[in-house]
Structure formats: C-alpha cells, structure tokens
Amino acid sequence: MTDAWIKPQITRRNVVLYLLAALGFVLVVIRFAGGIGRVSNLNDGYPWGFWIGLDILAGIALAAGGFIVAGMVHLFGARKYHVLARPAILTAFLGYLLFIIGLAIDLGRPWMIWQALFHWNHSSPMFEVSWCVTMYTTVLLMEFLPVVFERFGWKHLHDMWHNLVPWVIIGMLTLFTLAMSGSVGWTVVVFAILLAWEVSMRTGLMQRDAQMPTLLVMAGIIFSTLHQSSLGSLLLIIPHKLHPLWFTQAIPIFFLLSAVMIGVGMVIFENIISARVHDRKPDTHLLAGFARALPYLLGLYLLLKVGDIFRTGAAEYLFMFNSVAIGMWLELVVGVLIPLVLFMTPETRESERWLLWGSIFVVAGGIINRLNTVITGVVVANWAPYHPSWMEVAISLGVLSGGILVLDFIVRNFSVFEDRHALAR
Amino acid sequence: MKAMLIDTTRCVGCRGCQVACKQWNGLPAEETVFFGGPGYQNPRDLSGKTWTLITYNEAQVGDHYDWVYGKLQCMHCQEPACAASCPTSAMEKLPEGPVVYHPNQCLGCRYCMLACPFQVIRFDWFSANPYVSKCTMCADRVLSGQEPACVKACPTDALVFGDREVLIAEAHHRIEDNPRKYVHHVFGEHEVGGTCVLHLSTVPFELLGYRSDLPEKSLRRWTEPAMKPIPYIVVALSLALGGVAWIVNRRDKRLVEKWTKQVKEMQ
Ligand code: SF4
C-alpha cells in the first residue's frame, strides 16, 4: 500500500464537526486558564457531573467493542467476524484516547496523573480504573500497530512486534497484579500462568493465532472485564447519595454486562454508519449474525436488573412521577426493551435499517444509563440540584467531534475495513 | 486515637474557633455577603478559606425558639471514605486520629468529595492549579501533643479534646446526668463506622443540618467486596482464556489438516 495520503477536507457533511471541535477547543483553553468553575456548573455538592457521565462512564462502555470483537475473533475462534475486528479495535483505541483527553479536562491537576503509579491505594476503585485504563490503552495500541506497519510496509517491525508483544504483556499483567494486590504471592502466580502459556506456544505444544498474539487478546479481555466493572464500583462508596434504583451491591456486574451490550451495539452502529459515509454496502448478514448475541444479553440484563430492583426493595420508586423514575424507565425502555424486541425478531434483525435503529437504541440507552447513574440518580441532601452547563456539554461534544474527524482520516488512509493482513505470516 | 467532643448546648456562637482555625492554618479572610436563611451565620458555607464554620440554626428548644449552634468541619472518620477512595492516597488517616491531606499527591479528581458522607471537602473551582481543602484537626499540633486550635480557643469548653473512648464515656455521662437537656445520641459514635468528632445536641441533629440517615457501617464495606476479588479474577481469566485459546487453536489446526488432506485426495 503506497497510495498517496488522503488529506482531511472540510466538506458540507463534516463542517459541523469542525465547528464543534473548534468551539470545544476554545472552551478548554478557558477551562485551563481559569479553572473548572469557569465553564461548568460542578460545585462542592456535585463534584462529578456530565463529564464523568458522558466522557468517562459512557465513553468507556461505548469503546467496549474492541475487546469483545478481538476476543471473539482471535481467541474464541469466531473467525468469520474478522472484518469487524480492525474497525472495532481502532474505534476502541481512539475512544480511550478521547477518554484520556476528557479525563484530563475533568481532573483538576491532570499533570499529576503519574502519582497513581507510585502511591498505591488498594482500596480505591479509582486507583484500579486508572491502572486498567492505562494498561488497556497500551494493549489497544499494540493491537492496532499491525495496521500501521502494513501501511508503510514495515515487515521487520511487524515480525518484531509479533515476537515482543507477549513479553510486554507478561510484564504488564504481572506489574498490574502486584499493584492491585500488593502481594508477591498473587504476582508470582499470575506471572507463572502467563509464562506457561507463552512457553507452550513457543515450543509448539500449543497452537497460536496467526495474526494476534494470544496473550495480547487475553490481556485486553482481562483489563476490560476489570475496569468496565470497576467503573460501576466507583459508585459503591456513595450508598448515601445514589438513589436506590441505581445503588446496589451488584452495580459492577451491571456495568460490565451493559458495557458488553453497548459495545456490541456500537460495533453494529459504527459499521453501518461508516459504510454509508464511505459509500460501501454494509455486510448486513454478518452484522445480523453478530447481533444474535444481543437478545440474550439484553434479556439477561433486564431480568437481573428488575430482579435486583425488587430484591433491594426499590421497586416502589419506579411507580412515582419524578425525574428519577422517568430516568430509570427511559434507560430500560430505550436501551433494553425496544432493542430486545427489535433484535429478537428475525425480520428486523436482518434489515439494515432496523439493525441500525436497534443499535442506536442500545447505545442511546447505555448513555442515558451512565448519565443517570452520576447525575439523575445522585441526590445530595441540602444542596441545590446540579444541571450541566452548556459549556460542559459543548466541551464534550467538541472532544467527540475531534475524535470522529481523526477516525475518519485514519479510515481513509489505512486499511482498516479491508483487513488484508498483508504482512501476517 | 484522639477525638474532639462538641457539646452544642455549651456553644454561645462566638466563632472564636473559626478565627483560631484561620490563624493557625494561615487561611485568608473571606469576603462575605448577606444571604437569606440562617440569620447570623457567616460565611454561608465552608470553603477553601474556611475549614470550620459555626452554623446558626433557629429551633424550638423546650417551649421557646432559640438559636442552636452547630459546628461544620471534617469529622475525621475512623474509616474515612475519602481516604478509601483517593486513587493516590492523598487523603490519609493517621493512627493518632486526624485525616490529613497531601496536596502534592492530589490529582484533583474530586472522588473524595463525592465519597465524603458529611460533605465537608471543598475544591478550588476557579484556580488553574486547584487543590481540595478541609480541616486537618490541626494534625501538626496534635502530633506534637497539643489540642487543635479551635479547641484551644473555645471559651465555654463547648469543644474538648482527648482520647476517643474517654470522650465517648464523657458524652454518655453528660446525657445521663441531664437526660432532659440532651438528645440521647452521640452523633459520630457509630455513624459510618464512627468518627473522631463527636457531637451532643439538645435538638434533633437534622435541625443542625446533620444527616441522621447515615449507615452505621463504614462506607468501605460496600467497595471492599468489589475490590477484593481482583487478583482472583486475573488468575481465573488467565487460566480460562488460555484454555479456550488452546482448544480453539487445536480445533482450527485439525480442520486445516483435514482440508489439506481432502484436497490432496481429490487431486
Ligand atoms: S468527614 Fe469526609 S473528609 Fe472528613 S474524614 Fe470523613 S470522609 Fe474524610
């Protein structure tokens, strides 16, 4: 592949994205010059709000497609979905980069982030999330690198990558275990297990995937499982603030399960949309096959969530007329019930249009759920309620628009959707 | 462990403690404004410049209406939610009692503020290099064997300082000696796992703006079950996923072998 670069262009279709990105950029400058209070309605009673909800909780769930598809294709042997893998990995990687930008805007002193590497606090879910996310972003970068090597025809780098990545992963997971448990015992166990797999693959005792180092895919699944659920654990420390409809000891499980739903929905959504933008025909049949998992996931979620609401005795709140009840109904109906029906029905599942709509519902419902969990559901006694300011929203939209523009550029210039694996051995 | 007992029935609202706190901790003055609501309270709320605040509450005491004073400050929880939640251990519980803040470690993520059940941590919203702030129980004084500045300043002994167990016993004594004067509850004895700032009051604690619906368990009891399993999950997934990869790849290799054989036979 030695084609010339396709430069980014401002067109009628994407001018809005450029405008939003520019506006966001100006507001971010104001925020860094004058403090978070200049642009947001966050306050001492509501220190977390729209940014955490959208950029972090929702954003990371939206990017869950990366580990799901990589795992399915390169580990669970569902190879027919391999065309979905690259776009999913790329979106996830960009998604995590956007998340890091979003986090940097929300953190008061983002330049101190390295402190988390040295002051270990095993009891803090935030500590775990920050480690996992750093590690997983590195994993995604490594998963995406072959596309770059292909673009420039760097065969020897690709071979080197294939050779080195497993060792890097062993190092990362071992260090991670030490940081999380503070125990040498656990660390040694994890190290030994990973080493055993890698050695059996190198000695030919165990077969390996031709394209992706198995340990790399494993690490992606492990880190994702952990932090997708821990994002929910963040809220376990506020039983006194989070409304009982959302507060439950099982919140990490709900976050993980819904991240998988949202991730799958996002893969479908993104494939159809980017096919339309780039004037291709989406492989509806393949996507419909992929979507077959959704009714099970959505059904399970609905069952567990409703069951849990009754278990914790929060059901009475469902039948009141207030913003909390409306919020919960909205996320369940939009994000779970409607798509459940759409994806269960073969006729709608096989049609491009309804696939798109179904995935939009899943994704929208997921975003509503995350926003509810940190905004609608959080009630601080004796404090005026929080509503995001237009500038908070504009900053998030600006970051997102910038991300979409970068994604578009990469898709046009690298073989993301073709999946040629030109250099694979 | 050291603690502080606040007997709000002895408080006369002089705010000497508020001033002493500012002096000892070098905190600047607050520009104050008139606001509706609790009459003479000044300033309106805690802030980066005001780490403790006497609240003015109008309440029915016996048969008449009267001022009842409360004292807002960090409660120095025995198992602080702020310290449990901080990703960089910038909030630390000292064995002597105080919960202290290490500003240089702080990222400004404000998770501690979300977690704090008493809503006492404040953030520099209008600074390009923001920190959080809260009462430190004058940890520097406490560690050198003195009492906190506010306690030192209190002219009516509404504030006393000492060992936590001793103060709890003292508080219960006061209630027993004067059962009509006090609400029969030492606020802070059991709330969220117990705090090192204990309160006595003559009116229900809600009237002073305290939350009476806090759980007795420390808030960590909810996060712990989610954090403990992490190493187990890493190990379980490492084993299980490796096993899956083993099976899948062997299956694939067999398939390929079968196909090649079939192709050869056909030729
Ligand atoms: S009152 Fe709040 S700030 Fe003080 S120790 Fe408890 S959780 Fe931390």
XYZ file of C-alpha atoms and ligand atoms in Angstrom, chain B residues 73-83 91 93 97-100 112-113 115-121 133-135 192 194-195 219, ligand 1:
41
model
C -15.828 20.564 59.836
C -14.239 17.317 58.750
C -15.423 14.559 61.084
C -12.140 12.637 60.900
C -13.885 9.330 60.326
C -12.323 6.200 61.757
C -12.551 4.573 58.342
C -12.696 7.593 56.077
C -14.453 7.251 52.744
C -12.206 9.998 51.370
C -9.046 8.026 52.101
C -6.039 11.584 51.946
C -5.873 8.591 58.199
C -6.834 10.424 64.734
C -6.521 13.217 62.152
C -7.311 12.644 58.498
C -4.723 14.666 56.599
C -13.115 12.180 47.876
C -15.704 14.947 47.719
C -17.454 9.958 48.744
C -17.442 12.090 51.931
C -20.678 11.389 53.783
C -20.515 14.736 55.587
C -19.975 16.914 52.556
C -17.073 18.875 54.003
C -14.364 18.856 51.317
C -9.149 21.503 51.282
C -10.621 20.528 54.600
C -9.980 20.634 58.323
C -20.283 5.452 59.032
C -17.567 6.059 63.885
C -15.881 9.426 63.670
C -18.776 3.089 53.519
S -15.703 13.700 57.170
Fe -15.314 13.468 54.983
S -13.327 14.443 54.688
Fe -13.521 14.072 56.894
S -12.545 12.047 57.193
Fe -14.739 11.665 56.888
S -14.875 11.261 54.685
Fe -12.888 12.260 55.011
